[in-house]
Short mmCIF file of C-alpha atoms and ligand atoms in Angstrom, two decimals:
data_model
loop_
_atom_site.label_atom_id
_atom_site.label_comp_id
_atom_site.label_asym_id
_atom_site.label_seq_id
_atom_site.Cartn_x
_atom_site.Cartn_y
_atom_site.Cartn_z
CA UNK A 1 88.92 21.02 121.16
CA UNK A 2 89.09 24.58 122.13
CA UNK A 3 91.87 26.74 122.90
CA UNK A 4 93.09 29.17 125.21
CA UNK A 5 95.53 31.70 124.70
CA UNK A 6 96.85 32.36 128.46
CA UNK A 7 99.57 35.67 128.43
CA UNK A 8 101.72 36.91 131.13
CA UNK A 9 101.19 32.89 131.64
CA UNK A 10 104.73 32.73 133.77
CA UNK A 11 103.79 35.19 136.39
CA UNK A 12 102.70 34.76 139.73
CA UNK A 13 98.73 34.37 138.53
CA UNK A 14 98.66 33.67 135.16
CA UNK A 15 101.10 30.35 136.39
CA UNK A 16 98.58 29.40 138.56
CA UNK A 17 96.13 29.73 136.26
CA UNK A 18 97.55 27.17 133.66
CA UNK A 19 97.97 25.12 136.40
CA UNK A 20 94.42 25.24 137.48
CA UNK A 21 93.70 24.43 134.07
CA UNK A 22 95.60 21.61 133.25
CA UNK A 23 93.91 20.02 136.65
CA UNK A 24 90.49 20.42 135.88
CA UNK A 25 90.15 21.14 132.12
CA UNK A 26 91.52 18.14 129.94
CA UNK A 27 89.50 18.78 126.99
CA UNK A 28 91.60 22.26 126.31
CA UNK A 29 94.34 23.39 124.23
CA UNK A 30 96.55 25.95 126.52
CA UNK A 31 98.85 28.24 124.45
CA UNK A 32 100.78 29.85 127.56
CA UNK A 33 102.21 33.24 126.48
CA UNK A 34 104.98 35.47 128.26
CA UNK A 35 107.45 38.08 127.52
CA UNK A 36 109.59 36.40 130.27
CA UNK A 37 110.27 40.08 131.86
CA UNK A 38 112.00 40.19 134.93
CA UNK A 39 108.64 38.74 136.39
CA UNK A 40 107.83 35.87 133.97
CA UNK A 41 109.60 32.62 135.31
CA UNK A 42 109.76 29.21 133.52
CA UNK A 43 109.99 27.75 137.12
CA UNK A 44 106.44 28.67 137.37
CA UNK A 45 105.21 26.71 135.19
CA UNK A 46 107.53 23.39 135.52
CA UNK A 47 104.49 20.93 137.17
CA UNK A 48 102.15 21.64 134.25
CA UNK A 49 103.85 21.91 131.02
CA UNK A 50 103.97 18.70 129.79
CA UNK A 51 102.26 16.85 126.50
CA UNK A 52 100.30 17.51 123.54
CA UNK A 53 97.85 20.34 124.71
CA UNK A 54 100.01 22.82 126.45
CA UNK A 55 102.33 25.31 123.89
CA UNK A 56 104.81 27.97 125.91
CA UNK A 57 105.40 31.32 123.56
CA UNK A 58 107.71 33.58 124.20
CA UNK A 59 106.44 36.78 122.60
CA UNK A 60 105.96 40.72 124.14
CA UNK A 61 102.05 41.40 123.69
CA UNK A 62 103.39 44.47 122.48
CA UNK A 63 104.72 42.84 119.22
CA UNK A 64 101.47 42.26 116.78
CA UNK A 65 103.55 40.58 114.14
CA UNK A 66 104.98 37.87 116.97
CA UNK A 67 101.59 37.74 118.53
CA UNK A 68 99.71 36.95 115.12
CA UNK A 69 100.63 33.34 114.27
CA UNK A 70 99.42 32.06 117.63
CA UNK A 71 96.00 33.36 116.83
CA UNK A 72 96.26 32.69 113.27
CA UNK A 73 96.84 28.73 114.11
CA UNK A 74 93.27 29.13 116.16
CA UNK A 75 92.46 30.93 119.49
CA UNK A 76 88.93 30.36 121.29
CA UNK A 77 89.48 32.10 124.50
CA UNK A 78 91.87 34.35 125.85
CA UNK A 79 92.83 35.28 129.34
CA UNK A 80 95.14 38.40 129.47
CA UNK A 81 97.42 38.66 132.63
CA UNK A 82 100.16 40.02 130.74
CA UNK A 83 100.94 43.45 132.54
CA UNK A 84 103.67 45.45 134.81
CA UNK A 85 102.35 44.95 137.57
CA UNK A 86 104.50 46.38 140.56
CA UNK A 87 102.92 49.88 142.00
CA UNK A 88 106.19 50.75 143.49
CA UNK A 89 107.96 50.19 140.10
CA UNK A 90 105.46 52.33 138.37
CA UNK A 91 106.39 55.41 140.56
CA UNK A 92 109.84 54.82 139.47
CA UNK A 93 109.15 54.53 135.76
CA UNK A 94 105.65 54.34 134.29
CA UNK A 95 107.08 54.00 130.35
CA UNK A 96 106.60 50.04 130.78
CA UNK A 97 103.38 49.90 132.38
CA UNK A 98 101.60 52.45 129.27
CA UNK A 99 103.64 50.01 126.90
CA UNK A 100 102.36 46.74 127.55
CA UNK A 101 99.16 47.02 130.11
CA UNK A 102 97.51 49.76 127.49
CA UNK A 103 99.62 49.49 124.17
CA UNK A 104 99.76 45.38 124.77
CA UNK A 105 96.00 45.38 125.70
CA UNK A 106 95.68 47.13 122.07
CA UNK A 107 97.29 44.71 120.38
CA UNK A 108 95.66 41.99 121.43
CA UNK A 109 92.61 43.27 121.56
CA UNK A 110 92.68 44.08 117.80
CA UNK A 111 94.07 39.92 116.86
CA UNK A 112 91.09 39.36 118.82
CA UNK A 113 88.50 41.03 116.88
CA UNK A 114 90.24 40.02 113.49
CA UNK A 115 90.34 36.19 114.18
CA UNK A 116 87.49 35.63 115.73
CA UNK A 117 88.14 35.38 119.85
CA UNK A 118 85.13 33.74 121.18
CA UNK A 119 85.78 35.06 125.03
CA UNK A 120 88.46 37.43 125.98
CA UNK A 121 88.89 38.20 129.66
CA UNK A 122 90.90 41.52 130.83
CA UNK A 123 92.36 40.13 133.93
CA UNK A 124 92.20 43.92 135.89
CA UNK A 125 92.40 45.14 139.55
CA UNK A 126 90.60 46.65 142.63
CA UNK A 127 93.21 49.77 142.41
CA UNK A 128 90.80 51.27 139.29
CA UNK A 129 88.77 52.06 141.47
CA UNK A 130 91.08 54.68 143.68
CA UNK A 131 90.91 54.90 147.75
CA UNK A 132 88.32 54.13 150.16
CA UNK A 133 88.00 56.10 153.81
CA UNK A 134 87.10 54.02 156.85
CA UNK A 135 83.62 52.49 155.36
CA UNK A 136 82.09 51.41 152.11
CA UNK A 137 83.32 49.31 149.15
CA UNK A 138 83.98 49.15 145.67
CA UNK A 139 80.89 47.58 143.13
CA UNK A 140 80.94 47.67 139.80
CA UNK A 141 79.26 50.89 139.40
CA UNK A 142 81.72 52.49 140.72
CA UNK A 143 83.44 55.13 138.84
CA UNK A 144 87.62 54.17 138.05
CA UNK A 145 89.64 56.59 139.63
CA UNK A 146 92.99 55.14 140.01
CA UNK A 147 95.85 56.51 141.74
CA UNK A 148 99.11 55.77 141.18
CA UNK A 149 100.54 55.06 137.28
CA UNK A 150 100.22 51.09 137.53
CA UNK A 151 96.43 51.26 138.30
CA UNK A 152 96.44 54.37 135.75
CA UNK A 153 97.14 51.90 133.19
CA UNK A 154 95.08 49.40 134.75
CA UNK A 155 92.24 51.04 133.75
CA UNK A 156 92.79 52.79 130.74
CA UNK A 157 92.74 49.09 129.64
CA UNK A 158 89.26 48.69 131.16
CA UNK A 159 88.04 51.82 128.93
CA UNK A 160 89.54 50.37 126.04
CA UNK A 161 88.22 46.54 126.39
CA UNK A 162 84.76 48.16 127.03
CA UNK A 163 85.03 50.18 123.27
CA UNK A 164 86.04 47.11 121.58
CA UNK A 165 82.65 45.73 123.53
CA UNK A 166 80.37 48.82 122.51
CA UNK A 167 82.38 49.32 119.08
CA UNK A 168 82.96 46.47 117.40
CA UNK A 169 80.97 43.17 119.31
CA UNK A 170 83.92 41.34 120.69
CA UNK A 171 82.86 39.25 123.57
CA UNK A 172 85.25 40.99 126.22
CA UNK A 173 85.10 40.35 129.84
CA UNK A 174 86.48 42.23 132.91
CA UNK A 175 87.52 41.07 135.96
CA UNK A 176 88.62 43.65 138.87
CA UNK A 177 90.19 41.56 141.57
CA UNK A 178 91.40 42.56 145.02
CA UNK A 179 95.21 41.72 146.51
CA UNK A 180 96.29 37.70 145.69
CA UNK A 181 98.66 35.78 147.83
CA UNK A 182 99.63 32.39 146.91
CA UNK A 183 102.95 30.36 145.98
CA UNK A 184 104.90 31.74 142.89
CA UNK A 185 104.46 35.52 144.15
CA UNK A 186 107.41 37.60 143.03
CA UNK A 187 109.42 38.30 146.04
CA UNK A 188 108.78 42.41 145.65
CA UNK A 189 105.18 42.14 146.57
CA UNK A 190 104.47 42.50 150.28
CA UNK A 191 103.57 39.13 151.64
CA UNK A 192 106.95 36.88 149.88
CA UNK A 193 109.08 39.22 150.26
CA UNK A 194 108.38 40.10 154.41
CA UNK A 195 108.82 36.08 154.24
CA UNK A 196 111.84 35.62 152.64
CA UNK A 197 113.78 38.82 154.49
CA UNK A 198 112.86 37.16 157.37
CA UNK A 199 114.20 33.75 156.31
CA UNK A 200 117.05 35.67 155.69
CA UNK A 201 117.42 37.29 158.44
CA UNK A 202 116.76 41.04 157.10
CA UNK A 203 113.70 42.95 158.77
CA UNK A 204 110.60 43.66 156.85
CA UNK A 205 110.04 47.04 155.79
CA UNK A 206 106.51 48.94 156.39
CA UNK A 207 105.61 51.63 154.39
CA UNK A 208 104.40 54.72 156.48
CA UNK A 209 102.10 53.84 159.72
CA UNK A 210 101.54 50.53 157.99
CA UNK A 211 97.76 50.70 158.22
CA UNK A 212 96.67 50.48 154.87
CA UNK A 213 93.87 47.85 154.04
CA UNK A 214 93.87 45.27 151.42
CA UNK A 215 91.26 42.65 150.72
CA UNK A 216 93.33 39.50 150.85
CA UNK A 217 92.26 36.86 148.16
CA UNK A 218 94.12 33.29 147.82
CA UNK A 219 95.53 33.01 144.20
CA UNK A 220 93.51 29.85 143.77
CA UNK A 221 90.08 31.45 144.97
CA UNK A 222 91.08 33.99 142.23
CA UNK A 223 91.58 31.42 139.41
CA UNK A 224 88.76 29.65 140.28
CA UNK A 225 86.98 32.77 139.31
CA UNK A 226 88.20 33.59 136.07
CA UNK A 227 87.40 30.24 135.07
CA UNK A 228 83.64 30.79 136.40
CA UNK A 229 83.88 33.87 134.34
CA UNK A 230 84.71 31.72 130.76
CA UNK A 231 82.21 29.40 131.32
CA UNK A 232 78.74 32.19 131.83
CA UNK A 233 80.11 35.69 131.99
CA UNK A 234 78.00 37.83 129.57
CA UNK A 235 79.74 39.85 126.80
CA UNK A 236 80.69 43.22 127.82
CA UNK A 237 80.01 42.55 131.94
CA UNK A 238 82.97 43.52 134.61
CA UNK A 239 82.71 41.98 137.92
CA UNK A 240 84.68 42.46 141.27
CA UNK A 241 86.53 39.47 142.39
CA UNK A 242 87.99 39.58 146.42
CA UNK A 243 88.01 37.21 149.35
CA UNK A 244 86.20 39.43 151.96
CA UNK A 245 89.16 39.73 154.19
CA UNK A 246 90.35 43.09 154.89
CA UNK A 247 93.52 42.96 156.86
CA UNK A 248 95.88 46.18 157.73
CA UNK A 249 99.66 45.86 156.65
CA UNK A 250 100.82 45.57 160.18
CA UNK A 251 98.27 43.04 160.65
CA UNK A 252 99.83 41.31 157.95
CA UNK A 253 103.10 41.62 159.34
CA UNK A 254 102.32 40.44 162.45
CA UNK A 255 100.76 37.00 161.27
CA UNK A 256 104.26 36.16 159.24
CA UNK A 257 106.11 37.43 162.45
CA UNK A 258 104.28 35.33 164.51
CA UNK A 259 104.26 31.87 162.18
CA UNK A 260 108.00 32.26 161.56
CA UNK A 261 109.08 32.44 165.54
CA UNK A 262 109.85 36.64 165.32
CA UNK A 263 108.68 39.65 167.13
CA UNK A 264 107.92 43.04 166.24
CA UNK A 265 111.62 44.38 166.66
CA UNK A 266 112.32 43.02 163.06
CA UNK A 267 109.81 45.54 161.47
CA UNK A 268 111.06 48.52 160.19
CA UNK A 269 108.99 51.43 159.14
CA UNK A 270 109.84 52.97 156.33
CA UNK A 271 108.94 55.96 154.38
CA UNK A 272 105.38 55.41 152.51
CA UNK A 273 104.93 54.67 149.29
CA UNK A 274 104.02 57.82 147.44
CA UNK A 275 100.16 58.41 146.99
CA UNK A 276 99.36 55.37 148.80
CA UNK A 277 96.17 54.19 148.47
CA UNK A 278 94.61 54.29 151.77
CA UNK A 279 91.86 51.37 151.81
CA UNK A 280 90.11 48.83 149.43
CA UNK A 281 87.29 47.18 149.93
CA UNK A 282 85.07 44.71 147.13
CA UNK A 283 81.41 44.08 147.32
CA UNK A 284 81.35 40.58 145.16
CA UNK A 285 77.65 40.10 145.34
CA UNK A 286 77.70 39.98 141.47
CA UNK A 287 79.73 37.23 140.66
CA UNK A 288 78.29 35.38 143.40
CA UNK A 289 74.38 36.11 143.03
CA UNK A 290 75.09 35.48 139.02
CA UNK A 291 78.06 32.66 138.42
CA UNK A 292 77.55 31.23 141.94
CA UNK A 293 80.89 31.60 142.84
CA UNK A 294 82.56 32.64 145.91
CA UNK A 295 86.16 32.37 147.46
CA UNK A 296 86.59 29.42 149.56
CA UNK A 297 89.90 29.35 151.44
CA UNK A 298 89.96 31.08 154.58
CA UNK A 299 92.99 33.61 155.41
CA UNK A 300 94.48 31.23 158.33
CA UNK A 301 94.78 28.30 156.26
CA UNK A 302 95.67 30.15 153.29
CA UNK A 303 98.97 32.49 155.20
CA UNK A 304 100.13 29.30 156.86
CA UNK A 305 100.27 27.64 153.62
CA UNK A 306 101.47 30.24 151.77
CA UNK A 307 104.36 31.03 154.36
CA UNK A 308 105.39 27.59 154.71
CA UNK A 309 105.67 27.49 150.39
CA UNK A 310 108.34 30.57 150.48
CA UNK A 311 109.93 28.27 153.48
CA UNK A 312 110.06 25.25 151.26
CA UNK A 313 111.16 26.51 148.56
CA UNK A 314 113.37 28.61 149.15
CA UNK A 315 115.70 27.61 145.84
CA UNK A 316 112.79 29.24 143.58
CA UNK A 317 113.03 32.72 145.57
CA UNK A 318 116.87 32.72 145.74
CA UNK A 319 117.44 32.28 142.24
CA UNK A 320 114.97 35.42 141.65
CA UNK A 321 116.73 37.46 144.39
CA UNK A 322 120.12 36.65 142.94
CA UNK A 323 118.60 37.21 139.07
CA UNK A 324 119.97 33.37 138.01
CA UNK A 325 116.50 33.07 136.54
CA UNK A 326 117.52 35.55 134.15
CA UNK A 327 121.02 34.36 133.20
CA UNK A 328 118.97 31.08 132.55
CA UNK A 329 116.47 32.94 129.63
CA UNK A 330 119.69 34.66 128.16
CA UNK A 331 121.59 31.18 127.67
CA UNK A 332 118.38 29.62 126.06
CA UNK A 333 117.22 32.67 123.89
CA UNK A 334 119.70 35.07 123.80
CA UNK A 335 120.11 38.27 125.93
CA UNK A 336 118.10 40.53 123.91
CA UNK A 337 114.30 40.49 124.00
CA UNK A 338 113.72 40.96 128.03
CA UNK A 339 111.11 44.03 128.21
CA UNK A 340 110.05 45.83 131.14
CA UNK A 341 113.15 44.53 133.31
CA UNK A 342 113.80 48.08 135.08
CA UNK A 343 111.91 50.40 136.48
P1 NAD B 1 103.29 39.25 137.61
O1 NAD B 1 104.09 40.49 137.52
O2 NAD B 1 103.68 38.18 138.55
O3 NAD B 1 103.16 38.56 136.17
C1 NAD B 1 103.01 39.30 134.99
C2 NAD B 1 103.48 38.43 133.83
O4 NAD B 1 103.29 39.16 132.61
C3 NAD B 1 104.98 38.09 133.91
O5 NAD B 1 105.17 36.71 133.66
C4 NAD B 1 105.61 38.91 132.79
O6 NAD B 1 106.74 38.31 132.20
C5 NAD B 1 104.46 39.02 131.81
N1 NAD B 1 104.56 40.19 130.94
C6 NAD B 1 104.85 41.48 131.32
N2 NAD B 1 104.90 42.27 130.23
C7 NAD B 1 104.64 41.47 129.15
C8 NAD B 1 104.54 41.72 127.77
N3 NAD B 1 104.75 42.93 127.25
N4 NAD B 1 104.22 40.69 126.96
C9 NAD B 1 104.02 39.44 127.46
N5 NAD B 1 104.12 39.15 128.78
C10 NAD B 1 104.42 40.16 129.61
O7 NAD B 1 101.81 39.75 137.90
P2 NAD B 1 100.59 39.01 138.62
O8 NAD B 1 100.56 39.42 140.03
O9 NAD B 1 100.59 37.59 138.25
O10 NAD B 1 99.38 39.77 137.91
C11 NAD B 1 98.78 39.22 136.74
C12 NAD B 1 97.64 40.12 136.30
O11 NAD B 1 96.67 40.22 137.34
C13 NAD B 1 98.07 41.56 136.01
O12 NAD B 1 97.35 42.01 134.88
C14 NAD B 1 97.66 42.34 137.25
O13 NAD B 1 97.35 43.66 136.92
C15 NAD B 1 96.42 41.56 137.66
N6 NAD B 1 96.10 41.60 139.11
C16 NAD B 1 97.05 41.23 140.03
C17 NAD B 1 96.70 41.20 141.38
C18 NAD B 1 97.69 40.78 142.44
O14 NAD B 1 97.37 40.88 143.62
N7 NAD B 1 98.87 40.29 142.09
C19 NAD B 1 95.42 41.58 141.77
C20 NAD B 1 94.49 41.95 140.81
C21 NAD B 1 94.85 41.94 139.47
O1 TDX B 2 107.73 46.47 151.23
C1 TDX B 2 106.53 46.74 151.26
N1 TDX B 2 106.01 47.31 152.39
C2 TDX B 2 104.69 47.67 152.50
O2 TDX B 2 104.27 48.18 153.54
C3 TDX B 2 105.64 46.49 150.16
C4 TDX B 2 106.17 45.86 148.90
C5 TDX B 2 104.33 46.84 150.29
N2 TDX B 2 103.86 47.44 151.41
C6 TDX B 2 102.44 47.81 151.49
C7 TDX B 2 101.90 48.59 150.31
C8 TDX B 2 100.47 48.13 150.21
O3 TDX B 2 99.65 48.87 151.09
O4 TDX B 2 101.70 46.58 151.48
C9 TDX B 2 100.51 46.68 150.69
C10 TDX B 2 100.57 45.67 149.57
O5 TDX B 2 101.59 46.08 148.68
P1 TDX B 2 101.95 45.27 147.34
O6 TDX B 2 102.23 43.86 147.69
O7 TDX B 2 102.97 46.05 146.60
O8 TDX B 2 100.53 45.26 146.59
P2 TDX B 2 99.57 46.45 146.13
O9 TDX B 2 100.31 47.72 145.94
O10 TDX B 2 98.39 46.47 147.06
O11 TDX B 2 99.11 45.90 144.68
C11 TDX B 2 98.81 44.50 144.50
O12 TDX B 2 97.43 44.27 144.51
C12 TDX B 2 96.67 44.75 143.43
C13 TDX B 2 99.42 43.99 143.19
O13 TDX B 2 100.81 44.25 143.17
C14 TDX B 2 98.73 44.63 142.01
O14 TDX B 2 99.25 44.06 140.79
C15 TDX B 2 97.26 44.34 142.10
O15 TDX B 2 96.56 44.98 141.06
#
């Protein structure tokens, strides 16, 4: 039976992932890994956590000598979502974000190549890739130029998962995907926390003229990917993962206005974020054209679902905006060990 080390597995993706997982891959040992930073919620991964071939760790990626056992007791695959990955937080402090998405990446990288890792996928981002004008989109060719300090560190773990590829042989995989939405989102990202303000009754803040483009992507589509990227992704390959949807902010806005019964008097606009990327667009002929896959749920169905989760749940999203999530980790492992919690 193989096994497959999952870290940063109690965020808003890497949950998903194990859930995805557990549904359609029986025959597999999941190790799910986590820090359990401010981010990383047990919650998450409540519906799929259950008998003998799921294992939760909580270990920082940072930490070789907690890290080691779990691939000394056997590790096929891994899947590396472990990362800071707030842009906003990174202009405040960007200490974090060199710590565990370059310094983390290191670590593992190296347990890797010393125990044998079969497969080990670099879960990365569209923002390596900088700013787009009006036209045009990212492919893989296209050089990194990130922006802001998150997608800095984004992709100075992209350079180094390429050298262990070119240096040493380890069968390392990239994926750059484009913006996720989905349940389990950490209410500081755009799309859960416009919902939950307004289920609170706060307005939703816009950063500058609030026409800044992001490819939308459901979580699910994304997941879907990475497992399409396990099964025939060639050693040493990157490829762009998105959903074709390119939506402005505002646009955005407007379609969580409109589903939860508001109007455009509870936007605010706010200053912009600082060196805010502009556009991003992904050309994903690759991964279709050579692993057949492509995203499948469309943006109407997938906002209406994905607003009415934050709706229905609102009990997971309270007890993050009130930090009782936290208080919960410090009763069952003590307070110290919580990396990364402040920007
Ligand atoms: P998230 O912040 O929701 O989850 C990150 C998880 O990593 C958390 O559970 C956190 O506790 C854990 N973590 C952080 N530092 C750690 C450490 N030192 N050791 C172990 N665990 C640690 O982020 P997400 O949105 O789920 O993103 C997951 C990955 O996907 C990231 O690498 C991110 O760069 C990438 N990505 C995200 C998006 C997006 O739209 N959210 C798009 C493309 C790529
Ligand atoms: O309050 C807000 N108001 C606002 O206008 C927030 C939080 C965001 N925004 C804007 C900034 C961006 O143009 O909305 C857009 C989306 O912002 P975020 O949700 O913070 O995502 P983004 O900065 O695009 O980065 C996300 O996608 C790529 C993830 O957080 C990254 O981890 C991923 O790599």
């Amino acid at each position: 039976m193989s096994t497959v080390l999952v870290t940063g597995a109690a965020g808003f993706i890497g949950s998903n992932f194990v859930r995805l997982l557990r549904r359609q891959r029986a025959d597999v040992n999941v190790v799910a890994l986590d820090a359990l930073t401010y981010a990383g919620n047990l919650a998450n991964l409540a519906d799929c956590c259950d008998g003998p071939h799921y294992r939760f760790v909580r270990a920082d990626i940072c930490d070789s000598k907690a890290i080691e056992p779990v691939f000394a007791a056997g590790v096929d695959w891994v899947v590396n979502f472990a990362a800071e990955s707030h842009v906003d937080r990174s202009i405040h402090g960007a200490r974090a974000f060199v710590q565990t998405n370059v310094g983390g990446v290191q670590v593992l990288l190296d347990l890797a190549r010393e125990h044998d890792v079969k497969r080990f996928v670099q879960v990365s981002t569209d923002e390596v890739y900088g700013s787009l004008g009006a036209t045009g989109s990212f492919s893989e060719s296209t050089p990194i130029a990130p922006n802001s300090p998150y997608s800095a560190s984004k992709a100075s773990a992209d350079l180094l998962v390429q050298s262990y590829f070119h240096t040493f042989g380890l069968a390392t995989i990239i994926t750059r995907c484009s913006n996720n939405y989905g349940s389990h989102q950490f209410p500081e990202k755009l799309i859960p926390l416009f919902v939950t303000n307004l289920v609170e009754g706060r307005k939703v803040p816009l950063y500058g003229d609030g026409l800044n483009v992001r490819d939308w992507i459901h979580v699910d589509d994304h997941c879907e990917a990475i497992l399409a990227v396990l099964d025939g992704a060639a050693p040493g390959s990157v490829y762009n993962i998105g959903g074709n949807c390119e939506l402005r902010n505002i646009e955005i806005a407007r379609r969580i206005l409109s589903h939860l019964g508001h109007d455009e008097s509870m936007i605010e606009y706010v200053k912009d974020r600082p060196g805010h990327d502009r556009r991003y667009a992904m050309d994903i002929r690759r991964i279709g054209d050579e692993l057949g896959w492509r995203p499948r749920i469309g943006f109407d169905r997938g906002i209406v679902e994905t607003i009415d989760w934050y709706v229905n749940n609102e009990a997971w999203w309270r007890s993050i905006k009130t930090g009782d999530y936290l208080k919960y980790y410090e009763k069952q492992y003590g307070a110290g060990g919580v990396v990364g919690s402040d920007p």
